[in-house]
């Protein structure tokens, strides 16, 4: 038997097996007649809790070594486990959701953490003021109950959790770029591991499809052709752009643009963008400070010097394809005429960015431009005259990208503070999405604006479901509207209201 205190026991779903967790740093499995089946070892401190998954194939254990382990019971190896790392103090309890897809853990660090079956951290819940000692899911899996030394029991509505793209077929290094296909059914990601990957997406689940290999250095950007979901372009630090095809079953490299002494960029390629209307032109920018236009149909290219004084790191076409925007480490974004490469204006000034500009994008209606910067902000600019509109301020670290949703109702920003923030175009912060364990490099909306993908240094892509966020926004808007209706007569007729305040709801 055990050589230390037994802290937790759990029946298997079929009632045939008992698991016991002990301070002797083991979990033991037993038959109902007391026959010992196996011993699970791997934690470096006492076991505090043990739980079976609903299908009985996995055991989760929580330990004072600040980790949770998932053990596959159909494995012949007693040390075949996945370790969930993220807590900063002893983990006291672990519980599976009724469908087995989510695992909840609680810790002395006062937090509740939600994980998926692959060991990816989905969400951290904060609110308790002392160690959290127990956790349990409601039968429908929509609510988590927690018990704490702060003398409270808290109920948490889980809401929608992000999907995480990783695992054995995932990237092996940080993910720099992510993009949705025009039909929304495929996601492309680009990584420091010198590959791009394609993933399926049906609105709920994602699976790995294929890996695009051929670049000899980190792949910095990936984009789909706007005219079909079968053509993909990748940009790399190896100085080339590669074109790929995907027919739903296999991928193929179609062409390599630049590199090996060919015409093109004399250095790393950082940003690429397809021309919207025909998908036959690619604009690219890089460390040589040039803008290059590639005519895919006629297999020709032209380039012009950008006038930037440092690396040009991002490029974007306006919705009408008449203008190109570039972002640079020289703290500016510039606008150019597409047809002749004529310089139009620079987005800067007294209210401009104070540090490197990492990303630039146009709103779907073409009326605004968003820029993201190392100065920890994103800024919005008027398209027609380049005048500054407002600053999106709230991140604690550099902002790497700012993207408009296709419906124009939201802007997503990606930051080195490990979060994604969602904003209304008027500058209102809607929500902060937390879950990545390292810098967030890029974000991309699905064509229907219902899903947001984020790419991170933590080697994962996360898919965030946005329906609840949009509903929350509309509820706030309707609340403000109704509130102003109720206050209207009071504001108009009350003699004690100053004239300047009578029109706050107009």
GROMACS .gro file of C-alpha atoms in nm:
model
  506
    1UNK     CA    1   0.000   0.000   0.000
    2UNK     CA    2   0.092   0.365   0.035
    3UNK     CA    3   0.380   0.478   0.257
    4UNK     CA    4   0.228   0.815   0.337
    5UNK     CA    5  -0.102   0.994   0.392
    6UNK     CA    6  -0.376   0.917   0.137
    7UNK     CA    7  -0.515   1.256   0.031
    8UNK     CA    8  -0.769   1.167  -0.238
    9UNK     CA    9  -0.958   0.872  -0.387
   10UNK     CA   10  -1.171   0.842  -0.700
   11UNK     CA   11  -1.383   0.573  -0.864
   12UNK     CA   12  -1.351   0.503  -1.236
   13UNK     CA   13  -1.673   0.575  -1.433
   14UNK     CA   14  -1.748   0.202  -1.467
   15UNK     CA   15  -1.705   0.154  -1.092
   16UNK     CA   16  -1.446  -0.121  -1.135
   17UNK     CA   17  -1.130   0.067  -1.037
   18UNK     CA   18  -1.026   0.296  -0.752
   19UNK     CA   19  -0.743   0.550  -0.775
   20UNK     CA   20  -0.573   0.675  -0.459
   21UNK     CA   21  -0.335   0.973  -0.432
   22UNK     CA   22  -0.080   0.994  -0.154
   23UNK     CA   23   0.184   1.210   0.009
   24UNK     CA   24   0.431   0.934  -0.085
   25UNK     CA   25   0.435   1.091  -0.436
   26UNK     CA   26   0.237   0.806  -0.598
   27UNK     CA   27  -0.106   0.729  -0.736
   28UNK     CA   28  -0.212   0.368  -0.703
   29UNK     CA   29  -0.487   0.186  -0.893
   30UNK     CA   30  -0.684  -0.091  -0.723
   31UNK     CA   31  -0.957  -0.342  -0.800
   32UNK     CA   32  -1.262  -0.340  -0.572
   33UNK     CA   33  -1.137  -0.654  -0.395
   34UNK     CA   34  -0.818  -0.470  -0.294
   35UNK     CA   35  -0.592  -0.613  -0.564
   36UNK     CA   36  -0.319  -0.362  -0.655
   37UNK     CA   37  -0.307  -0.294  -1.031
   38UNK     CA   38  -0.033  -0.036  -1.090
   39UNK     CA   39   0.152   0.259  -0.942
   40UNK     CA   40   0.190   0.595  -1.117
   41UNK     CA   41   0.496   0.803  -1.035
   42UNK     CA   42   0.625   1.129  -1.177
   43UNK     CA   43   0.542   1.413  -0.939
   44UNK     CA   44   0.824   1.546  -0.719
   45UNK     CA   45   0.602   1.630  -0.422
   46UNK     CA   46   0.288   1.490  -0.260
   47UNK     CA   47  -0.026   1.407  -0.460
   48UNK     CA   48  -0.323   1.614  -0.340
   49UNK     CA   49  -0.601   1.507  -0.576
   50UNK     CA   50  -0.685   1.244  -0.836
   51UNK     CA   51  -0.972   1.227  -1.086
   52UNK     CA   52  -1.084   0.998  -1.371
   53UNK     CA   53  -1.192   1.135  -1.708
   54UNK     CA   54  -1.555   1.056  -1.799
   55UNK     CA   55  -1.445   0.787  -2.047
   56UNK     CA   56  -1.215   0.628  -1.787
   57UNK     CA   57  -0.912   0.639  -2.016
   58UNK     CA   58  -0.724   0.920  -1.841
   59UNK     CA   59  -0.637   1.006  -1.482
   60UNK     CA   60  -0.552   1.358  -1.373
   61UNK     CA   61  -0.341   1.417  -1.063
   62UNK     CA   62  -0.272   1.743  -0.878
   63UNK     CA   63   0.044   1.790  -0.676
   64UNK     CA   64   0.225   2.024  -0.440
   65UNK     CA   65   0.503   2.037  -0.702
   66UNK     CA   66   0.286   2.305  -0.875
   67UNK     CA   67   0.187   2.078  -1.166
   68UNK     CA   68  -0.097   1.856  -1.285
   69UNK     CA   69  -0.031   1.537  -1.479
   70UNK     CA   70  -0.257   1.352  -1.722
   71UNK     CA   71  -0.196   0.976  -1.734
   72UNK     CA   72  -0.312   0.757  -2.025
   73UNK     CA   73  -0.436   0.434  -1.871
   74UNK     CA   74  -0.428   0.237  -2.197
   75UNK     CA   75  -0.051   0.292  -2.220
   76UNK     CA   76   0.192   0.018  -2.120
   77UNK     CA   77   0.423   0.280  -1.969
   78UNK     CA   78   0.338   0.393  -1.615
   79UNK     CA   79   0.520   0.722  -1.682
   80UNK     CA   80   0.328   0.808  -2.000
   81UNK     CA   81   0.188   1.143  -1.894
   82UNK     CA   82   0.135   1.504  -2.003
   83UNK     CA   83   0.232   1.774  -1.755
   84UNK     CA   84   0.021   2.088  -1.716
   85UNK     CA   85   0.249   2.372  -1.608
   86UNK     CA   86   0.119   2.716  -1.525
   87UNK     CA   87   0.043   2.732  -1.155
   88UNK     CA   88   0.286   2.917  -0.929
   89UNK     CA   89   0.202   2.733  -0.606
   90UNK     CA   90   0.068   2.399  -0.481
   91UNK     CA   91  -0.221   2.252  -0.684
   92UNK     CA   92  -0.491   2.114  -0.456
   93UNK     CA   93  -0.768   1.979  -0.676
   94UNK     CA   94  -0.835   1.870  -1.034
   95UNK     CA   95  -1.164   1.793  -1.210
   96UNK     CA   96  -1.279   1.694  -1.560
   97UNK     CA   97  -1.576   1.856  -1.734
   98UNK     CA   98  -1.864   1.615  -1.807
   99UNK     CA   99  -1.761   1.590  -2.174
  100UNK     CA  100  -1.398   1.530  -2.077
  101UNK     CA  101  -1.269   1.808  -2.300
  102UNK     CA  102  -1.180   2.058  -2.026
  103UNK     CA  103  -0.982   2.016  -1.704
  104UNK     CA  104  -1.009   2.255  -1.410
  105UNK     CA  105  -0.734   2.297  -1.150
  106UNK     CA  106  -0.711   2.511  -0.836
  107UNK     CA  107  -0.406   2.627  -0.648
  108UNK     CA  108  -0.260   2.812  -0.354
  109UNK     CA  109  -0.184   3.090  -0.602
  110UNK     CA  110  -0.556   3.184  -0.563
  111UNK     CA  111  -0.644   3.102  -0.925
  112UNK     CA  112  -0.855   2.853  -1.118
  113UNK     CA  113  -0.711   2.733  -1.447
  114UNK     CA  114  -0.892   2.567  -1.736
  115UNK     CA  115  -0.698   2.338  -1.973
  116UNK     CA  116  -0.773   2.127  -2.278
  117UNK     CA  117  -0.691   1.756  -2.316
  118UNK     CA  118  -0.359   1.834  -2.486
  119UNK     CA  119  -0.240   2.032  -2.186
  120UNK     CA  120  -0.291   2.381  -2.330
  121UNK     CA  121  -0.398   2.650  -2.085
  122UNK     CA  122  -0.730   2.795  -2.200
  123UNK     CA  123  -0.827   3.045  -1.931
  124UNK     CA  124  -0.728   3.166  -1.584
  125UNK     CA  125  -1.004   3.271  -1.342
  126UNK     CA  126  -0.912   3.518  -1.068
  127UNK     CA  127  -1.119   3.643  -0.776
  128UNK     CA  128  -1.041   3.443  -0.462
  129UNK     CA  129  -0.827   3.616  -0.201
  130UNK     CA  130  -0.673   3.301  -0.049
  131UNK     CA  131  -0.575   2.951  -0.160
  132UNK     CA  132  -0.837   2.764  -0.364
  133UNK     CA  133  -0.878   2.408  -0.239
  134UNK     CA  134  -1.150   2.237  -0.441
  135UNK     CA  135  -1.316   2.254  -0.781
  136UNK     CA  136  -1.615   2.088  -0.947
  137UNK     CA  137  -1.805   2.119  -1.277
  138UNK     CA  138  -2.183   2.144  -1.300
  139UNK     CA  139  -2.353   1.852  -1.483
  140UNK     CA  140  -2.397   2.063  -1.798
  141UNK     CA  141  -2.031   2.171  -1.790
  142UNK     CA  142  -2.118   2.541  -1.813
  143UNK     CA  143  -2.036   2.636  -1.454
  144UNK     CA  144  -1.742   2.570  -1.223
  145UNK     CA  145  -1.775   2.582  -0.844
  146UNK     CA  146  -1.467   2.653  -0.630
  147UNK     CA  147  -1.400   2.649  -0.256
  148UNK     CA  148  -1.137   2.865  -0.090
  149UNK     CA  149  -0.964   2.947   0.238
  150UNK     CA  150  -1.112   3.298   0.194
  151UNK     CA  151  -1.435   3.144   0.337
  152UNK     CA  152  -1.624   3.169   0.007
  153UNK     CA  153  -1.763   2.943  -0.261
  154UNK     CA  154  -1.760   3.096  -0.606
  155UNK     CA  155  -1.956   2.997  -0.915
  156UNK     CA  156  -1.793   3.076  -1.250
  157UNK     CA  157  -1.973   3.088  -1.585
  158UNK     CA  158  -1.714   2.945  -1.820
  159UNK     CA  159  -1.846   3.085  -2.147
  160UNK     CA  160  -1.676   2.994  -2.474
  161UNK     CA  161  -1.317   2.872  -2.452
  162UNK     CA  162  -1.058   2.915  -2.728
  163UNK     CA  163  -0.939   2.630  -2.946
  164UNK     CA  164  -0.562   2.582  -2.940
  165UNK     CA  165  -0.366   2.460  -3.243
  166UNK     CA  166  -0.059   2.271  -3.127
  167UNK     CA  167   0.043   1.913  -3.048
  168UNK     CA  168   0.265   1.664  -3.228
  169UNK     CA  169   0.183   1.812  -3.569
  170UNK     CA  170   0.205   2.172  -3.449
  171UNK     CA  171   0.488   2.421  -3.477
  172UNK     CA  172   0.810   2.355  -3.287
  173UNK     CA  173   0.898   2.722  -3.242
  174UNK     CA  174   0.727   3.059  -3.207
  175UNK     CA  175   0.444   3.141  -3.450
  176UNK     CA  176   0.478   3.481  -3.617
  177UNK     CA  177   0.181   3.506  -3.852
  178UNK     CA  178  -0.170   3.367  -3.898
  179UNK     CA  179  -0.427   3.409  -4.174
  180UNK     CA  180  -0.775   3.281  -4.265
  181UNK     CA  181  -0.862   3.163  -4.615
  182UNK     CA  182  -1.134   3.359  -4.802
  183UNK     CA  183  -1.388   3.082  -4.742
  184UNK     CA  184  -1.296   3.067  -4.372
  185UNK     CA  185  -1.236   2.691  -4.381
  186UNK     CA  186  -0.855   2.693  -4.367
  187UNK     CA  187  -0.604   2.867  -4.141
  188UNK     CA  188  -0.241   2.924  -4.235
  189UNK     CA  189   0.037   2.986  -3.982
  190UNK     CA  190   0.402   3.085  -4.023
  191UNK     CA  191   0.679   3.005  -3.778
  192UNK     CA  192   1.038   3.045  -3.675
  193UNK     CA  193   1.069   2.668  -3.734
  194UNK     CA  194   1.105   2.755  -4.108
  195UNK     CA  195   0.763   2.615  -4.199
  196UNK     CA  196   0.410   2.727  -4.265
  197UNK     CA  197   0.120   2.502  -4.169
  198UNK     CA  198  -0.239   2.468  -4.285
  199UNK     CA  199  -0.522   2.379  -4.048
  200UNK     CA  200  -0.889   2.302  -4.111
  201UNK     CA  201  -1.158   2.508  -3.936
  202UNK     CA  202  -1.533   2.436  -3.926
  203UNK     CA  203  -1.621   2.705  -3.673
  204UNK     CA  204  -1.583   2.470  -3.378
  205UNK     CA  205  -1.285   2.241  -3.427
  206UNK     CA  206  -0.955   2.248  -3.610
  207UNK     CA  207  -0.721   1.976  -3.738
  208UNK     CA  208  -0.373   1.990  -3.896
  209UNK     CA  209  -0.379   1.949  -4.274
  210UNK     CA  210  -0.028   1.986  -4.413
  211UNK     CA  211   0.312   2.147  -4.359
  212UNK     CA  212   0.471   2.375  -4.620
  213UNK     CA  213   0.847   2.315  -4.613
  214UNK     CA  214   1.115   2.473  -4.830
  215UNK     CA  215   1.225   2.797  -4.669
  216UNK     CA  216   1.575   2.798  -4.520
  217UNK     CA  217   1.509   3.056  -4.249
  218UNK     CA  218   1.220   3.167  -4.029
  219UNK     CA  219   0.888   3.225  -4.209
  220UNK     CA  220   0.767   3.569  -4.105
  221UNK     CA  221   0.437   3.613  -4.287
  222UNK     CA  222   0.170   3.404  -4.459
  223UNK     CA  223  -0.129   3.516  -4.666
  224UNK     CA  224  -0.402   3.357  -4.878
  225UNK     CA  225  -0.492   3.487  -5.221
  226UNK     CA  226  -0.815   3.689  -5.181
  227UNK     CA  227  -0.962   3.520  -5.490
  228UNK     CA  228  -0.937   3.158  -5.377
  229UNK     CA  229  -0.850   2.945  -5.078
  230UNK     CA  230  -0.605   2.731  -5.273
  231UNK     CA  231  -0.315   2.974  -5.321
  232UNK     CA  232  -0.089   3.075  -5.033
  233UNK     CA  233   0.212   3.307  -5.019
  234UNK     CA  234   0.485   3.295  -4.753
  235UNK     CA  235   0.762   3.547  -4.679
  236UNK     CA  236   1.087   3.448  -4.514
  237UNK     CA  237   1.407   3.577  -4.366
  238UNK     CA  238   1.580   3.373  -4.638
  239UNK     CA  239   1.499   3.660  -4.875
  240UNK     CA  240   1.230   3.479  -5.075
  241UNK     CA  241   0.856   3.464  -5.121
  242UNK     CA  242   0.711   3.124  -5.200
  243UNK     CA  243   0.378   3.046  -5.363
  244UNK     CA  244   0.196   2.726  -5.270
  245UNK     CA  245  -0.116   2.544  -5.383
  246UNK     CA  246  -0.352   2.342  -5.164
  247UNK     CA  247  -0.625   2.132  -5.327
  248UNK     CA  248  -0.771   1.994  -5.007
  249UNK     CA  249  -0.559   1.680  -5.016
  250UNK     CA  250  -0.202   1.780  -5.092
  251UNK     CA  251   0.015   2.091  -5.105
  252UNK     CA  252   0.266   2.186  -5.372
  253UNK     CA  253   0.526   2.461  -5.408
  254UNK     CA  254   0.440   2.661  -5.720
  255UNK     CA  255   0.716   2.923  -5.740
  256UNK     CA  256   0.991   3.104  -5.553
  257UNK     CA  257   1.016   3.480  -5.594
  258UNK     CA  258   1.359   3.632  -5.535
  259UNK     CA  259   1.660   3.484  -5.360
  260UNK     CA  260   1.983   3.333  -5.494
  261UNK     CA  261   2.085   3.648  -5.674
  262UNK     CA  262   1.750   3.689  -5.850
  263UNK     CA  263   1.578   4.025  -5.868
  264UNK     CA  264   1.382   4.104  -5.557
  265UNK     CA  265   1.474   4.187  -5.202
  266UNK     CA  266   1.836   4.216  -5.093
  267UNK     CA  267   1.768   4.082  -4.746
  268UNK     CA  268   1.491   3.938  -4.532
  269UNK     CA  269   1.128   3.967  -4.645
  270UNK     CA  270   0.901   4.071  -4.358
  271UNK     CA  271   0.561   4.164  -4.500
  272UNK     CA  272   0.345   4.054  -4.794
  273UNK     CA  273  -0.003   4.146  -4.916
  274UNK     CA  274  -0.216   4.037  -5.211
  275UNK     CA  275  -0.394   4.294  -5.423
  276UNK     CA  276  -0.761   4.254  -5.336
  277UNK     CA  277  -0.940   4.277  -5.671
  278UNK     CA  278  -0.747   4.028  -5.882
  279UNK     CA  279  -0.517   3.837  -5.645
  280UNK     CA  280  -0.253   3.848  -5.919
  281UNK     CA  281  -0.023   4.104  -5.756
  282UNK     CA  282   0.178   4.071  -5.435
  283UNK     CA  283   0.340   4.362  -5.256
  284UNK     CA  284   0.636   4.279  -5.033
  285UNK     CA  285   0.863   4.473  -4.797
  286UNK     CA  286   1.179   4.387  -4.610
  287UNK     CA  287   1.508   4.478  -4.453
  288UNK     CA  288   1.633   4.647  -4.773
  289UNK     CA  289   1.367   4.921  -4.716
  290UNK     CA  290   1.221   4.864  -5.065
  291UNK     CA  291   0.866   4.792  -5.179
  292UNK     CA  292   0.847   4.521  -5.446
  293UNK     CA  293   0.540   4.448  -5.660
  294UNK     CA  294   0.522   4.101  -5.811
  295UNK     CA  295   0.293   4.048  -6.112
  296UNK     CA  296   0.210   3.677  -6.084
  297UNK     CA  297   0.022   3.658  -6.414
  298UNK     CA  298   0.292   3.815  -6.632
  299UNK     CA  299   0.578   3.700  -6.409
  300UNK     CA  300   0.727   4.047  -6.384
  301UNK     CA  301   0.826   4.271  -6.095
  302UNK     CA  302   0.892   4.633  -6.020
  303UNK     CA  303   1.025   4.801  -5.711
  304UNK     CA  304   1.071   5.142  -5.560
  305UNK     CA  305   1.260   5.281  -5.265
  306UNK     CA  306   1.021   5.342  -4.979
  307UNK     CA  307   1.195   5.640  -4.829
  308UNK     CA  308   1.184   5.470  -4.491
  309UNK     CA  309   1.500   5.500  -4.285
  310UNK     CA  310   1.487   5.151  -4.131
  311UNK     CA  311   1.340   4.804  -4.190
  312UNK     CA  312   0.998   4.804  -4.357
  313UNK     CA  313   0.807   4.537  -4.168
  314UNK     CA  314   0.447   4.538  -4.293
  315UNK     CA  315   0.248   4.627  -4.603
  316UNK     CA  316  -0.123   4.651  -4.682
  317UNK     CA  317  -0.346   4.733  -4.981
  318UNK     CA  318  -0.643   4.967  -4.941
  319UNK     CA  319  -0.981   4.800  -5.011
  320UNK     CA  320  -1.002   4.973  -5.352
  321UNK     CA  321  -0.641   4.871  -5.431
  322UNK     CA  322  -0.548   5.229  -5.517
  323UNK     CA  323  -0.317   5.278  -5.222
  324UNK     CA  324  -0.044   5.085  -5.041
  325UNK     CA  325   0.051   5.144  -4.677
  326UNK     CA  326   0.389   5.050  -4.529
  327UNK     CA  327   0.503   5.028  -4.166
  328UNK     CA  328   0.862   5.074  -4.057
  329UNK     CA  329   1.103   5.056  -3.768
  330UNK     CA  330   1.167   5.428  -3.833
  331UNK     CA  331   0.851   5.501  -3.624
  332UNK     CA  332   0.636   5.590  -3.926
  333UNK     CA  333   0.380   5.447  -4.166
  334UNK     CA  334   0.371   5.579  -4.524
  335UNK     CA  335   0.106   5.581  -4.796
  336UNK     CA  336   0.179   5.525  -5.166
  337UNK     CA  337  -0.009   5.536  -5.493
  338UNK     CA  338  -0.028   5.180  -5.627
  339UNK     CA  339  -0.025   5.258  -6.000
  340UNK     CA  340   0.299   5.458  -6.013
  341UNK     CA  341   0.457   5.419  -5.669
  342UNK     CA  342   0.421   5.788  -5.596
  343UNK     CA  343   0.469   5.882  -5.231
  344UNK     CA  344   0.152   6.039  -5.085
  345UNK     CA  345   0.198   6.108  -4.715
  346UNK     CA  346   0.347   5.994  -4.385
  347UNK     CA  347   0.140   5.906  -4.078
  348UNK     CA  348   0.324   6.082  -3.796
  349UNK     CA  349   0.329   6.420  -3.621
  350UNK     CA  350   0.287   6.535  -3.263
  351UNK     CA  351   0.035   6.258  -3.194
  352UNK     CA  352   0.223   5.997  -3.396
  353UNK     CA  353   0.405   5.690  -3.269
  354UNK     CA  354   0.706   5.729  -3.040
  355UNK     CA  355   0.869   5.399  -3.136
  356UNK     CA  356   0.891   5.140  -3.415
  357UNK     CA  357   0.570   5.079  -3.614
  358UNK     CA  358   0.510   4.705  -3.648
  359UNK     CA  359   0.181   4.676  -3.837
  360UNK     CA  360  -0.053   4.868  -4.065
  361UNK     CA  361  -0.400   4.783  -4.199
  362UNK     CA  362  -0.705   4.946  -4.361
  363UNK     CA  363  -1.064   4.934  -4.239
  364UNK     CA  364  -1.300   4.742  -4.473
  365UNK     CA  365  -1.475   5.063  -4.580
  366UNK     CA  366  -1.140   5.226  -4.651
  367UNK     CA  367  -1.205   5.521  -4.421
  368UNK     CA  368  -0.948   5.443  -4.152
  369UNK     CA  369  -0.596   5.308  -4.115
  370UNK     CA  370  -0.470   5.131  -3.802
  371UNK     CA  371  -0.106   5.119  -3.696
  372UNK     CA  372   0.059   4.921  -3.416
  373UNK     CA  373   0.379   5.020  -3.239
  374UNK     CA  374   0.650   4.939  -2.989
  375UNK     CA  375   0.525   5.243  -2.793
  376UNK     CA  376   0.255   5.008  -2.651
  377UNK     CA  377  -0.028   5.166  -2.851
  378UNK     CA  378  -0.226   5.130  -3.170
  379UNK     CA  379  -0.342   5.442  -3.350
  380UNK     CA  380  -0.622   5.518  -3.595
  381UNK     CA  381  -0.580   5.759  -3.885
  382UNK     CA  382  -0.812   5.914  -4.142
  383UNK     CA  383  -0.760   5.752  -4.483
  384UNK     CA  384  -0.836   6.056  -4.700
  385UNK     CA  385  -0.594   6.305  -4.546
  386UNK     CA  386  -0.381   6.098  -4.307
  387UNK     CA  387  -0.488   6.295  -4.001
  388UNK     CA  388  -0.462   6.135  -3.657
  389UNK     CA  389  -0.797   6.020  -3.511
  390UNK     CA  390  -0.736   5.843  -3.180
  391UNK     CA  391  -0.510   5.614  -2.978
  392UNK     CA  392  -0.596   5.264  -2.855
  393UNK     CA  393  -0.415   5.255  -2.522
  394UNK     CA  394  -0.420   4.969  -2.273
  395UNK     CA  395  -0.141   4.723  -2.352
  396UNK     CA  396   0.158   4.701  -2.117
  397UNK     CA  397   0.409   4.599  -2.384
  398UNK     CA  398   0.478   4.661  -2.751
  399UNK     CA  399   0.183   4.614  -2.989
  400UNK     CA  400   0.275   4.402  -3.289
  401UNK     CA  401  -0.038   4.423  -3.503
  402UNK     CA  402  -0.380   4.586  -3.531
  403UNK     CA  403  -0.643   4.431  -3.760
  404UNK     CA  404  -1.000   4.533  -3.847
  405UNK     CA  405  -1.275   4.272  -3.849
  406UNK     CA  406  -1.430   4.219  -4.196
  407UNK     CA  407  -1.759   4.368  -4.075
  408UNK     CA  408  -1.571   4.675  -3.952
  409UNK     CA  409  -1.715   4.658  -3.600
  410UNK     CA  410  -1.399   4.558  -3.414
  411UNK     CA  411  -1.024   4.604  -3.410
  412UNK     CA  412  -0.797   4.337  -3.262
  413UNK     CA  413  -0.451   4.418  -3.130
  414UNK     CA  414  -0.173   4.168  -3.054
  415UNK     CA  415   0.087   4.248  -2.791
  416UNK     CA  416   0.401   4.130  -2.619
  417UNK     CA  417   0.204   4.156  -2.291
  418UNK     CA  418   0.065   3.812  -2.391
  419UNK     CA  419  -0.286   3.942  -2.457
  420UNK     CA  420  -0.515   4.024  -2.745
  421UNK     CA  421  -0.745   4.321  -2.701
  422UNK     CA  422  -1.069   4.391  -2.888
  423UNK     CA  423  -1.177   4.749  -2.949
  424UNK     CA  424  -1.461   4.936  -3.111
  425UNK     CA  425  -1.346   5.178  -3.384
  426UNK     CA  426  -1.439   5.466  -3.153
  427UNK     CA  427  -1.164   5.352  -2.915
  428UNK     CA  428  -1.380   5.169  -2.661
  429UNK     CA  429  -1.209   4.860  -2.518
  430UNK     CA  430  -1.448   4.565  -2.551
  431UNK     CA  431  -1.249   4.279  -2.402
  432UNK     CA  432  -0.902   4.148  -2.323
  433UNK     CA  433  -0.832   3.790  -2.432
  434UNK     CA  434  -0.581   3.619  -2.202
  435UNK     CA  435  -0.443   3.269  -2.243
  436UNK     CA  436  -0.117   3.281  -2.436
  437UNK     CA  437   0.192   3.207  -2.228
  438UNK     CA  438   0.425   3.433  -2.426
  439UNK     CA  439   0.432   3.723  -2.674
  440UNK     CA  440   0.144   3.750  -2.921
  441UNK     CA  441   0.273   3.834  -3.269
  442UNK     CA  442  -0.029   3.847  -3.496
  443UNK     CA  443  -0.408   3.830  -3.518
  444UNK     CA  444  -0.651   3.750  -3.800
  445UNK     CA  445  -1.031   3.757  -3.820
  446UNK     CA  446  -1.234   3.491  -3.999
  447UNK     CA  447  -1.431   3.622  -4.300
  448UNK     CA  448  -1.758   3.614  -4.103
  449UNK     CA  449  -1.598   3.805  -3.810
  450UNK     CA  450  -1.706   3.530  -3.567
  451UNK     CA  451  -1.360   3.390  -3.492
  452UNK     CA  452  -1.026   3.552  -3.416
  453UNK     CA  453  -0.696   3.367  -3.456
  454UNK     CA  454  -0.386   3.474  -3.264
  455UNK     CA  455  -0.025   3.360  -3.317
  456UNK     CA  456   0.225   3.349  -3.033
  457UNK     CA  457   0.580   3.290  -2.927
  458UNK     CA  458   0.439   3.006  -2.711
  459UNK     CA  459   0.428   2.796  -3.034
  460UNK     CA  460   0.048   2.795  -3.053
  461UNK     CA  461  -0.237   2.949  -3.250
  462UNK     CA  462  -0.549   3.024  -3.050
  463UNK     CA  463  -0.897   3.054  -3.197
  464UNK     CA  464  -1.132   3.280  -3.003
  465UNK     CA  465  -1.511   3.267  -3.045
  466UNK     CA  466  -1.642   3.623  -3.068
  467UNK     CA  467  -2.022   3.585  -3.066
  468UNK     CA  468  -2.049   3.649  -2.692
  469UNK     CA  469  -1.822   3.952  -2.718
  470UNK     CA  470  -2.036   4.113  -2.989
  471UNK     CA  471  -2.349   4.038  -2.786
  472UNK     CA  472  -2.191   4.201  -2.483
  473UNK     CA  473  -2.113   4.508  -2.690
  474UNK     CA  474  -2.468   4.533  -2.825
  475UNK     CA  475  -2.607   4.494  -2.473
  476UNK     CA  476  -2.397   4.786  -2.352
  477UNK     CA  477  -2.507   4.997  -2.649
  478UNK     CA  478  -2.875   4.920  -2.586
  479UNK     CA  479  -2.831   4.993  -2.215
  480UNK     CA  480  -2.688   5.337  -2.295
  481UNK     CA  481  -2.971   5.405  -2.540
  482UNK     CA  482  -3.240   5.302  -2.291
  483UNK     CA  483  -3.071   5.499  -2.012
  484UNK     CA  484  -3.070   5.815  -2.221
  485UNK     CA  485  -3.440   5.767  -2.302
  486UNK     CA  486  -3.518   5.749  -1.931
  487UNK     CA  487  -3.307   6.057  -1.852
  488UNK     CA  488  -3.428   6.273  -2.141
  489UNK     CA  489  -3.710   6.458  -1.962
  490UNK     CA  490  -3.500   6.500  -1.648
  491UNK     CA  491  -3.213   6.656  -1.844
  492UNK     CA  492  -3.446   6.891  -2.031
  493UNK     CA  493  -3.670   7.009  -1.746
  494UNK     CA  494  -3.459   7.004  -1.428
  495UNK     CA  495  -3.358   7.366  -1.351
  496UNK     CA  496  -3.051   7.251  -1.157
  497UNK     CA  497  -2.886   7.093  -1.465
  498UNK     CA  498  -2.624   7.310  -1.632
  499UNK     CA  499  -2.685   7.383  -2.000
  500UNK     CA  500  -2.360   7.211  -2.095
  501UNK     CA  501  -2.489   6.883  -1.948
  502UNK     CA  502  -2.839   6.890  -2.101
  503UNK     CA  503  -2.714   6.744  -2.428
  504UNK     CA  504  -2.491   6.459  -2.306
  505UNK     CA  505  -2.725   6.206  -2.468
  506UNK     CA  506  -2.767   6.390  -2.799
   0.00000   0.00000   0.00000
